[in-house]
PDB file of C-alpha atoms in Angstrom:
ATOM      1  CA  UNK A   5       2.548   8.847  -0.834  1.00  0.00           C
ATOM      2  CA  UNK A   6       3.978   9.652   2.549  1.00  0.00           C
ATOM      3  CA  UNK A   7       0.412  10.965   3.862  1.00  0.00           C
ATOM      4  CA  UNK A   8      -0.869   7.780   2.606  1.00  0.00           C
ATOM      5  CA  UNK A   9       1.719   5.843   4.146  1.00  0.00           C
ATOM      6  CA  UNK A  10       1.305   7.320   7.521  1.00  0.00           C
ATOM      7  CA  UNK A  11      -2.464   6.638   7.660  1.00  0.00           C
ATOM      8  CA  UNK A  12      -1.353   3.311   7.291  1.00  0.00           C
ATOM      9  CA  UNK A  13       0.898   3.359  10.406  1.00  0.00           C
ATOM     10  CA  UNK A  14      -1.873   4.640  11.873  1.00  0.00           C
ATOM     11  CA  UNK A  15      -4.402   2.415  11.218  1.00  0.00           C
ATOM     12  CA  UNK A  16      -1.983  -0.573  11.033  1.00  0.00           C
ATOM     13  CA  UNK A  17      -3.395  -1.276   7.948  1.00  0.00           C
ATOM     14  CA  UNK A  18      -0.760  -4.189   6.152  1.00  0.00           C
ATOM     15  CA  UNK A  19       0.632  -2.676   2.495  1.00  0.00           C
ATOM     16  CA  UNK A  20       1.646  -4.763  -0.385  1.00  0.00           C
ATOM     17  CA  UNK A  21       4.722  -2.260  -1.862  1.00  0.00           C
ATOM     18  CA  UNK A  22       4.814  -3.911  -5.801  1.00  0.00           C
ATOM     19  CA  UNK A  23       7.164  -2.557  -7.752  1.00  0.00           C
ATOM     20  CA  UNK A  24      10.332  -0.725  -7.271  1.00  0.00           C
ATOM     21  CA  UNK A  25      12.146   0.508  -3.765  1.00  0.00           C
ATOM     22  CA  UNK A  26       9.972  -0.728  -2.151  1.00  0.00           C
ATOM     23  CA  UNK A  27      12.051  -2.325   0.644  1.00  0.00           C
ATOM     24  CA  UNK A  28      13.952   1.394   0.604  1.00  0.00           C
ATOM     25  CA  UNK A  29      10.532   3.074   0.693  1.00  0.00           C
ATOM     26  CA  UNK A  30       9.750   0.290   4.032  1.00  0.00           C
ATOM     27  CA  UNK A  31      13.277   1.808   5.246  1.00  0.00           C
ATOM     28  CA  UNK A  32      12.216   5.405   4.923  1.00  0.00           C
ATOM     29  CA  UNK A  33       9.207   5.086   6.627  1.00  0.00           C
ATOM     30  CA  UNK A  34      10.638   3.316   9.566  1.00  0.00           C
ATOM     31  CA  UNK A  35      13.260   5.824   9.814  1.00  0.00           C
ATOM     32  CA  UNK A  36      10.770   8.710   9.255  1.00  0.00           C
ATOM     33  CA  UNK A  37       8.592   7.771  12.823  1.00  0.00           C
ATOM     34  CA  UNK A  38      11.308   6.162  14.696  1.00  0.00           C
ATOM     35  CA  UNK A  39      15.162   6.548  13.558  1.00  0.00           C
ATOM     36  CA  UNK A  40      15.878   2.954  12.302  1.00  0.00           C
ATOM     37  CA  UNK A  41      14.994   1.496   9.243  1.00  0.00           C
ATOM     38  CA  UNK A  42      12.728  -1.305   9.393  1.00  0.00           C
ATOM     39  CA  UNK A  43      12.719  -4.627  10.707  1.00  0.00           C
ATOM     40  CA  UNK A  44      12.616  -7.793   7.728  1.00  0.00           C
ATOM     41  CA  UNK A  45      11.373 -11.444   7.459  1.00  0.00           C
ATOM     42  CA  UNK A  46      12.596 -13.090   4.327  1.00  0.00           C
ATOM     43  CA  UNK A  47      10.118 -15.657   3.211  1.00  0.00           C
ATOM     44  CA  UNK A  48      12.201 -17.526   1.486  1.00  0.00           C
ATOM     45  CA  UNK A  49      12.309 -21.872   1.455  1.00  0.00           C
ATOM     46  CA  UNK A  50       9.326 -23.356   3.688  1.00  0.00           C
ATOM     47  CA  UNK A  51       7.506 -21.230   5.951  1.00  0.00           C
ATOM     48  CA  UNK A  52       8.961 -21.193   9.135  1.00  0.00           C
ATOM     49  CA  UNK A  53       7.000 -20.934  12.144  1.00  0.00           C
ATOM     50  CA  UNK A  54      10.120 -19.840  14.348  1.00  0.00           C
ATOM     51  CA  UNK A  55      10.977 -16.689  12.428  1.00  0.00           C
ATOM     52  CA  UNK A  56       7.476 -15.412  12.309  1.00  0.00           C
ATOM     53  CA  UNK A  57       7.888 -16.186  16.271  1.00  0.00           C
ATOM     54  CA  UNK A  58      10.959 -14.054  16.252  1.00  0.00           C
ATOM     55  CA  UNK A  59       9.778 -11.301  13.651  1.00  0.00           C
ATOM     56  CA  UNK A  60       6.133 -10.726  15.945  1.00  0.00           C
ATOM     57  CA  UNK A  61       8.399 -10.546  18.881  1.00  0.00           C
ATOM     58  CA  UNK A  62      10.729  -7.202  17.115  1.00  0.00           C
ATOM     59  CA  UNK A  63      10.682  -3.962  18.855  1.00  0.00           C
ATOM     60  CA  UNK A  64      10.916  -2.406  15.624  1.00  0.00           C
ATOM     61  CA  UNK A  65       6.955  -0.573  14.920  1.00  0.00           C
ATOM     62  CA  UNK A  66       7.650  -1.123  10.760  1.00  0.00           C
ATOM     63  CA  UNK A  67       8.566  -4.600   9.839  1.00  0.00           C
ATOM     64  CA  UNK A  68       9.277  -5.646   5.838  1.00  0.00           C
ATOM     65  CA  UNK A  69       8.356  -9.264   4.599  1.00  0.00           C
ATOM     66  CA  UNK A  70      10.336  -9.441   1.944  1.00  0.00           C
ATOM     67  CA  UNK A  71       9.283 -11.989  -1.046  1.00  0.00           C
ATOM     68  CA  UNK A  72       5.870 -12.826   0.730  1.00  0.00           C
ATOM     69  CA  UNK A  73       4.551 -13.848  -2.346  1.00  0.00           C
ATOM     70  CA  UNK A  74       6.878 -17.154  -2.352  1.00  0.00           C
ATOM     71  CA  UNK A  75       5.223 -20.215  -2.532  1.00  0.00           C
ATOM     72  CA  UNK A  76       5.920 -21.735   0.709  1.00  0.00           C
ATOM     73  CA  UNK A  77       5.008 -18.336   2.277  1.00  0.00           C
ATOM     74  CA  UNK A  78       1.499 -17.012   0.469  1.00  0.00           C
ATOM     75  CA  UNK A  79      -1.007 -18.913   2.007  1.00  0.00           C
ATOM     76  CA  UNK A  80       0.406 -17.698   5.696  1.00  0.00           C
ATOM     77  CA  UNK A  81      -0.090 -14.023   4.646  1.00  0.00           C
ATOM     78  CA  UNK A  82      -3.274 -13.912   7.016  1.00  0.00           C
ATOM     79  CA  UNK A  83      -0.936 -14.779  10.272  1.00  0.00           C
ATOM     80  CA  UNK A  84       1.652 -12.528   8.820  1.00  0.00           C
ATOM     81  CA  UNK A  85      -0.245  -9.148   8.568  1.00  0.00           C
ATOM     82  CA  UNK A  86      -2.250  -9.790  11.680  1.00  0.00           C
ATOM     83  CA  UNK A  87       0.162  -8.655  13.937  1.00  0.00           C
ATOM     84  CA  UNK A  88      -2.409  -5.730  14.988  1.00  0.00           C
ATOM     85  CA  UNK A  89       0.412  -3.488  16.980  1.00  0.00           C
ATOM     86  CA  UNK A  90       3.312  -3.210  14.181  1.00  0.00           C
ATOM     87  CA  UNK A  91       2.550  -1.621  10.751  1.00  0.00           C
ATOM     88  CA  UNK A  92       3.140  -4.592   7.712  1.00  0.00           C
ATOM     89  CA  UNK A  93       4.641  -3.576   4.854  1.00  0.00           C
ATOM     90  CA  UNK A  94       5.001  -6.404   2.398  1.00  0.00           C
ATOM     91  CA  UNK A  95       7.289  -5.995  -0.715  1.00  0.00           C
ATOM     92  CA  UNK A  96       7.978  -7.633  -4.261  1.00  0.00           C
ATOM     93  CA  UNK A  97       9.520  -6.291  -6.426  1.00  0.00           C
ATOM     94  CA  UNK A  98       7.156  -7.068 -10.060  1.00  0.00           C
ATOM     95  CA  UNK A  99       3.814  -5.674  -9.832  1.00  0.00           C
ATOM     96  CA  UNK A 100       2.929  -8.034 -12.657  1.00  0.00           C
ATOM     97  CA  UNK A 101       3.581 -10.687 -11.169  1.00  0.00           C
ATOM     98  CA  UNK A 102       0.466 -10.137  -8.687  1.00  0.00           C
ATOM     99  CA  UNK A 103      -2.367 -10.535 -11.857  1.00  0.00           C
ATOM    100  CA  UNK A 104      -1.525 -14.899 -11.094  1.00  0.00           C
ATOM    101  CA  UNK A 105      -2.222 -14.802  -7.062  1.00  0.00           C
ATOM    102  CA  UNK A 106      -5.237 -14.979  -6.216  1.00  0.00           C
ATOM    103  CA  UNK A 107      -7.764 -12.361  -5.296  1.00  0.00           C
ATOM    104  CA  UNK A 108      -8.440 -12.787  -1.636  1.00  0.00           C
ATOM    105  CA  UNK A 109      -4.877 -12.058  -0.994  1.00  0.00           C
ATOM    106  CA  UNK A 110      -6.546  -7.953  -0.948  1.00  0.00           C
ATOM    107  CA  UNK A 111      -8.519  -9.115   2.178  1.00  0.00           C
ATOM    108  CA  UNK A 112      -5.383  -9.275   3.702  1.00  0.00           C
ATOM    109  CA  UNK A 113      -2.891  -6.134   2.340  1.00  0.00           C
ATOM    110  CA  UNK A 114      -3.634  -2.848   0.409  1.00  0.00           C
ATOM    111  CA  UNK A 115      -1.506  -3.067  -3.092  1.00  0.00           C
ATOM    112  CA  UNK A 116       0.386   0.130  -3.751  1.00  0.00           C
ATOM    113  CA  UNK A 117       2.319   0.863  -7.369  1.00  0.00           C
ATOM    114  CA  UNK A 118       5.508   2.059  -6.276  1.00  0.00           C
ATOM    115  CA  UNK A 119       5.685   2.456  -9.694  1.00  0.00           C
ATOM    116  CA  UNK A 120       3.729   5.424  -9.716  1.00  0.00           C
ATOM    117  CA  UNK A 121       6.003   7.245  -7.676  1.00  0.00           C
ATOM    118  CA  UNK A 122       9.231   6.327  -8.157  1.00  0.00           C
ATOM    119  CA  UNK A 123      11.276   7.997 -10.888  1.00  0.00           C
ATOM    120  CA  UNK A 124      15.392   7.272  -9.782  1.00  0.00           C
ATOM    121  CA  UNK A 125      17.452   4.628  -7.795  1.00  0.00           C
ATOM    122  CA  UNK A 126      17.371   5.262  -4.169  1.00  0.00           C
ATOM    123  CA  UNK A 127      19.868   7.471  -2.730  1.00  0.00           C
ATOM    124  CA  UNK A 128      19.150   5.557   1.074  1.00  0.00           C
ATOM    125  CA  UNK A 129      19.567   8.783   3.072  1.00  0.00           C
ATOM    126  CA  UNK A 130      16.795   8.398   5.150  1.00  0.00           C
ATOM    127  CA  UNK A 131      16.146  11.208   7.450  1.00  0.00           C
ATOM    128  CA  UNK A 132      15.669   9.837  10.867  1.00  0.00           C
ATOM    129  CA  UNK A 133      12.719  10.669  13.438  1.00  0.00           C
ATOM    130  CA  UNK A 134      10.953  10.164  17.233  1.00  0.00           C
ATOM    131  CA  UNK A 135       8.023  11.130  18.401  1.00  0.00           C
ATOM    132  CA  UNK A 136       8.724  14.172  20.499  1.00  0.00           C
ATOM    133  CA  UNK A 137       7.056  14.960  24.037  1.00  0.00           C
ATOM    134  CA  UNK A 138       4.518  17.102  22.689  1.00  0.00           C
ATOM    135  CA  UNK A 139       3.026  14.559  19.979  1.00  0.00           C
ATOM    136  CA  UNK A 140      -0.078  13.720  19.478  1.00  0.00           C
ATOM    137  CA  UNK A 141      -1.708  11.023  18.061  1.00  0.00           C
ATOM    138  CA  UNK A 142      -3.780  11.783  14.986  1.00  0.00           C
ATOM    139  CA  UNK A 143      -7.632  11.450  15.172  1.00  0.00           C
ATOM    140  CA  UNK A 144      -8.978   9.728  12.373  1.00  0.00           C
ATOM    141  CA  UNK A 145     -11.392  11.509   9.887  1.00  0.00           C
ATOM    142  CA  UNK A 146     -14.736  10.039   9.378  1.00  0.00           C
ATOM    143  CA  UNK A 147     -14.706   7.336   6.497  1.00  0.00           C
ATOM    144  CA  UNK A 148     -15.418   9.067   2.966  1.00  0.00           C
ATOM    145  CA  UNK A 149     -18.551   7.234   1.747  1.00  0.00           C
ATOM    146  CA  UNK A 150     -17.361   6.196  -1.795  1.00  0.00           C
ATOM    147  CA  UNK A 151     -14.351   5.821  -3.844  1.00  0.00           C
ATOM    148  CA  UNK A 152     -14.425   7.132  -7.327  1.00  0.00           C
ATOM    149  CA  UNK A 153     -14.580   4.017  -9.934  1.00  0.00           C
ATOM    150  CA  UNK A 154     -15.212   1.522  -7.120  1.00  0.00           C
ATOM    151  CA  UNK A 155     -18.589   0.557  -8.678  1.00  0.00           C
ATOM    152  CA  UNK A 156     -17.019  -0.355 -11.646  1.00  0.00           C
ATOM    153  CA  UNK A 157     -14.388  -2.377  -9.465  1.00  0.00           C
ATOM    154  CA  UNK A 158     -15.885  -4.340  -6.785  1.00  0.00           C
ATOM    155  CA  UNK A 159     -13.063  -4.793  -3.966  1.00  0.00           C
ATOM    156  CA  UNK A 160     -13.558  -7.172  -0.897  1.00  0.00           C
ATOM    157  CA  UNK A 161     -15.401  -5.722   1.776  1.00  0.00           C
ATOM    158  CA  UNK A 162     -12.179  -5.511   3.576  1.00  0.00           C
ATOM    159  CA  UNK A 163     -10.147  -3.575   0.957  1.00  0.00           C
ATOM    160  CA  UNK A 164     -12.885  -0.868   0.413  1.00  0.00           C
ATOM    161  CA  UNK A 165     -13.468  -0.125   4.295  1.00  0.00           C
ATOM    162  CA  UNK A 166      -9.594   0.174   4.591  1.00  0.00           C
ATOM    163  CA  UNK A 167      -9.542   2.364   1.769  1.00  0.00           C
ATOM    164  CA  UNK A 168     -12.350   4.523   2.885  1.00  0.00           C
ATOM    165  CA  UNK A 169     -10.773   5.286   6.337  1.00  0.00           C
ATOM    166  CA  UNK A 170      -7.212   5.673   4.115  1.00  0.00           C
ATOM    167  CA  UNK A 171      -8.571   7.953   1.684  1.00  0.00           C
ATOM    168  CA  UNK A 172     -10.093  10.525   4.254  1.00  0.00           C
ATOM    169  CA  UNK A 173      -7.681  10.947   6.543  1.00  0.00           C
ATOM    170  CA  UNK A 174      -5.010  11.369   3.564  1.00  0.00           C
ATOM    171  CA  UNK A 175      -7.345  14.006   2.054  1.00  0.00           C
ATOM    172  CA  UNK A 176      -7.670  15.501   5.238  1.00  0.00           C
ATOM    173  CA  UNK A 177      -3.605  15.516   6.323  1.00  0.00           C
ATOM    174  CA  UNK A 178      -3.277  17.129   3.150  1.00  0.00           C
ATOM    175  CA  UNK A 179      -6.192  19.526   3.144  1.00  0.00           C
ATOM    176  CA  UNK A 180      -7.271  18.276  -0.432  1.00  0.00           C
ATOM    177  CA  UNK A 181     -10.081  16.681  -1.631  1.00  0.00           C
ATOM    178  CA  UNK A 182      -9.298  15.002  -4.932  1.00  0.00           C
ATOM    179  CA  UNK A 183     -10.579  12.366  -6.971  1.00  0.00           C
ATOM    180  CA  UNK A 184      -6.765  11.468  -8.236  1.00  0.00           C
ATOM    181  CA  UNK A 185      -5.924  10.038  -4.772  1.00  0.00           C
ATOM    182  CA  UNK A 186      -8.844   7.726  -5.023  1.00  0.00           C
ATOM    183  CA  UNK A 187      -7.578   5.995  -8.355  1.00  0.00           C
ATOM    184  CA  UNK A 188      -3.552   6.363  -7.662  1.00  0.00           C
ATOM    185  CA  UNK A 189      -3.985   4.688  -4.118  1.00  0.00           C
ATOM    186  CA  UNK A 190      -7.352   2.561  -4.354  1.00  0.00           C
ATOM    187  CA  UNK A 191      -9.067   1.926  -8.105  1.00  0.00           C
ATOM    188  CA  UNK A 192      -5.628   1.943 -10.525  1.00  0.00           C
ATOM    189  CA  UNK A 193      -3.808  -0.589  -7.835  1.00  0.00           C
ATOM    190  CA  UNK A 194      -6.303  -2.763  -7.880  1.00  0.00           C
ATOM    191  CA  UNK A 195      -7.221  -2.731 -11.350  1.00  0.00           C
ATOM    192  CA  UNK A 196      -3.848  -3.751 -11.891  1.00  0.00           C
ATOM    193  CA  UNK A 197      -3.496  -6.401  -9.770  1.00  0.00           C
ATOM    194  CA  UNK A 198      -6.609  -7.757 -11.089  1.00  0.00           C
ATOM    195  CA  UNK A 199      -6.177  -7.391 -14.684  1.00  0.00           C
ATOM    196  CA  UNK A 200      -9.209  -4.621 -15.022  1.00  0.00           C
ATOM    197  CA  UNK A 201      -7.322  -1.517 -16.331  1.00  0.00           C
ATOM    198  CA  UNK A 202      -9.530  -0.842 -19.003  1.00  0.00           C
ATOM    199  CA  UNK A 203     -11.945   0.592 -16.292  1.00  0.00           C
ATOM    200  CA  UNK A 204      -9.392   3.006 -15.528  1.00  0.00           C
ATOM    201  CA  UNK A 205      -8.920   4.321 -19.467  1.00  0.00           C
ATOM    202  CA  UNK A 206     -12.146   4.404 -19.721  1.00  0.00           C
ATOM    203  CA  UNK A 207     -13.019   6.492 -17.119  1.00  0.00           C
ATOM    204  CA  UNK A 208     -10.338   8.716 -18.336  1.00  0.00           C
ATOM    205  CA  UNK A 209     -11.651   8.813 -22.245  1.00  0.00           C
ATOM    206  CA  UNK A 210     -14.769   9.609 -20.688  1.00  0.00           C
ATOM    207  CA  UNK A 211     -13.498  12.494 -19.179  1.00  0.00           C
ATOM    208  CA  UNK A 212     -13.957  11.151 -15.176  1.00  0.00           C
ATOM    209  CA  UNK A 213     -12.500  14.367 -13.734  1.00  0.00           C
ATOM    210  CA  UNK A 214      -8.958  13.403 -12.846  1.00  0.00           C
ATOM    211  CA  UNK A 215      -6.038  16.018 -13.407  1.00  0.00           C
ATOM    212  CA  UNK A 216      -4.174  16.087 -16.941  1.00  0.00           C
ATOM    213  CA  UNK A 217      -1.179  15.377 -15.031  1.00  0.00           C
ATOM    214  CA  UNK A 218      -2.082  12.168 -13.337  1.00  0.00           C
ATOM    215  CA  UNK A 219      -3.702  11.390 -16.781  1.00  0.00           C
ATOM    216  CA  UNK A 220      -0.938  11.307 -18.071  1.00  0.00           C
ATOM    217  CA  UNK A 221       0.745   9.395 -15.152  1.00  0.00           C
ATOM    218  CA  UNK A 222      -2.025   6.584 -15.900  1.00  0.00           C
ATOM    219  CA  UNK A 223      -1.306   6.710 -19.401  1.00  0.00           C
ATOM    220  CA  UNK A 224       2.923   5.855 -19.343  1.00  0.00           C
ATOM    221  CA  UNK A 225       2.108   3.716 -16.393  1.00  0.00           C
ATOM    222  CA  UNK A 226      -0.146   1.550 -18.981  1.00  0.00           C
ATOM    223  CA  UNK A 227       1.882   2.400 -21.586  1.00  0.00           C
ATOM    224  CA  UNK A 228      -0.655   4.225 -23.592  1.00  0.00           C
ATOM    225  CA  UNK A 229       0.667   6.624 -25.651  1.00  0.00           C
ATOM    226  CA  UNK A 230      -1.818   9.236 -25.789  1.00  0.00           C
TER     227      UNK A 230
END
C-alpha cells in the first residue's frame, strides 16, 4: 500500500481512499514525505468556490477532501483533482456507498479499499519525513502492457493508463512482479465500486494464479466463506 501510494505522489495521480482510516492513512502519507499531516477541504453544504480557492492555494503537497462524494460537491470532482502539482487524496468513509455514483467519477480518481488493508483503529503516530539533500526523484518504469482481469472489466481509458503506469513502478519499487497487486489495487476496487465482483470469484474458482493468501483476503472481503 505505501509503494502504491507513493507512485501516486509521484504521478499526482488523485485517490479515492473508501473505507476505513482513510483520512489517517491521507495523514500518514503527508507526514511520511514532508513532516505534517495533510492539508483538508470539507465538502460539506454547497460547493464553495472560495475554499477550493483557498485549498489550491495550500503549501501543503497532500491535501484530503473529505466527504467529496456530497451532493453539492460530486459533480466539481473534475476541478477538485486537477490541481496537477499537489497529490489528491479523496476520502469516504463506506465503500458501498460508491456502487450509486456514477461511473465516470473513475475518470477522475483511482478507488482504493482501505478495507483491504486495514485490520485495527489508528494509533495516529505518524512518523514524520523531508526529502534530504541527496534525494532523488524516482524515474518512472515503463507502463506494464495489461492488467490481469481488465478484459473482463473494461475501465475508462483514463483509469487503465493510470493504473498501468501505477502498477509498474509499484512492482518495480518493490522488486516483485505479481498478479495480486493487479486485482488488490486495480480489478477488485473497481469491481466493487461497480457492482462486478463476480469477475473477481470467478477468476479465483478458476484458479487465475493469485496467492492463497490474498485469496483468502478476497474471499472475507466479499464475505465468502470458502
Amino acid at each position: 500500500l505505501a509503494a502504491f501510494l507513493y507512485t501516486a505522489y509521484v504521478l499526482r495521480v488523485p485517490l479515492l481512499l473508501a473505507g476505513p482510516n482513510g483520512r489517517d492513512i491521507a495523514d500518514a502519507v503527508s507526514a511520511a514525505l514532508f513532516g505534517r499531516t495533510a492539508s483538508t477541504l470539507r465538502c460539506e453544504g454547497e460547493y464553495d468556490p472560495g475554499a477550493v480557492e483557498e485549498y489550491t492555494g495550500e503549501e501543503s503537497q497532500i491535501i484530503a477532501l473529505l466527504n467529496p462524494i456530497n451532493t453539492g460537491w460530486i459533480s466539481h470532482i473534475p476541478e477538485l483533482t486537477a490541481v496537477k502539482d499537489k497529490l489528491i487524496l479523496a476520502v469516504h468513509p463506506f465503500a458501498e456507498d460508491l456502487l450509486i455514483e456514477p461511473k465516470g467519477l473513475y475518470n477522475y480518481v483511482v478507488p482504493v479499499l482501505t478495507e483491504l488493508f486495514v485490520d485495527r483503529p489508528a494509533s495516529r503516530e505518524y512518523a514524520g519525513g523531508c526529502f534530504g539533500t541527496d534525494f532523488r526523484e524516482y524515474e518512472c518504469a515503463e507502463p506494464q502492457k495489461k492488467i490481469h482481469l481488465a478484459r473482463k472489466l473494461p475501465m475508462p481509458a483514463m483509469l487503465r493508463n493510470w493504473l498501468q503506469q501505477m502498477l509498474a513502478d509499484m512492482k518495480a519499487i518493490l522488486g516483485k512482479d505479481t498478479p495480486d497487486y493487479d486485482v488488490l489495487f486495480a480489478t477488485l476496487p473497481y469491481a466493487s465500486v461497480t457492482g462486478r465482483t463476480d469477475t473477481i470469484l470467478e477468476d479465483i474458482e478458476d484458479g487465475g494464479g493469485l496467492s492463497k493468501d490474498t485469496q483468502a483476503l478476497i474471499r472475507a472481503f466479499l464475505g465468502e466463506t470458502q
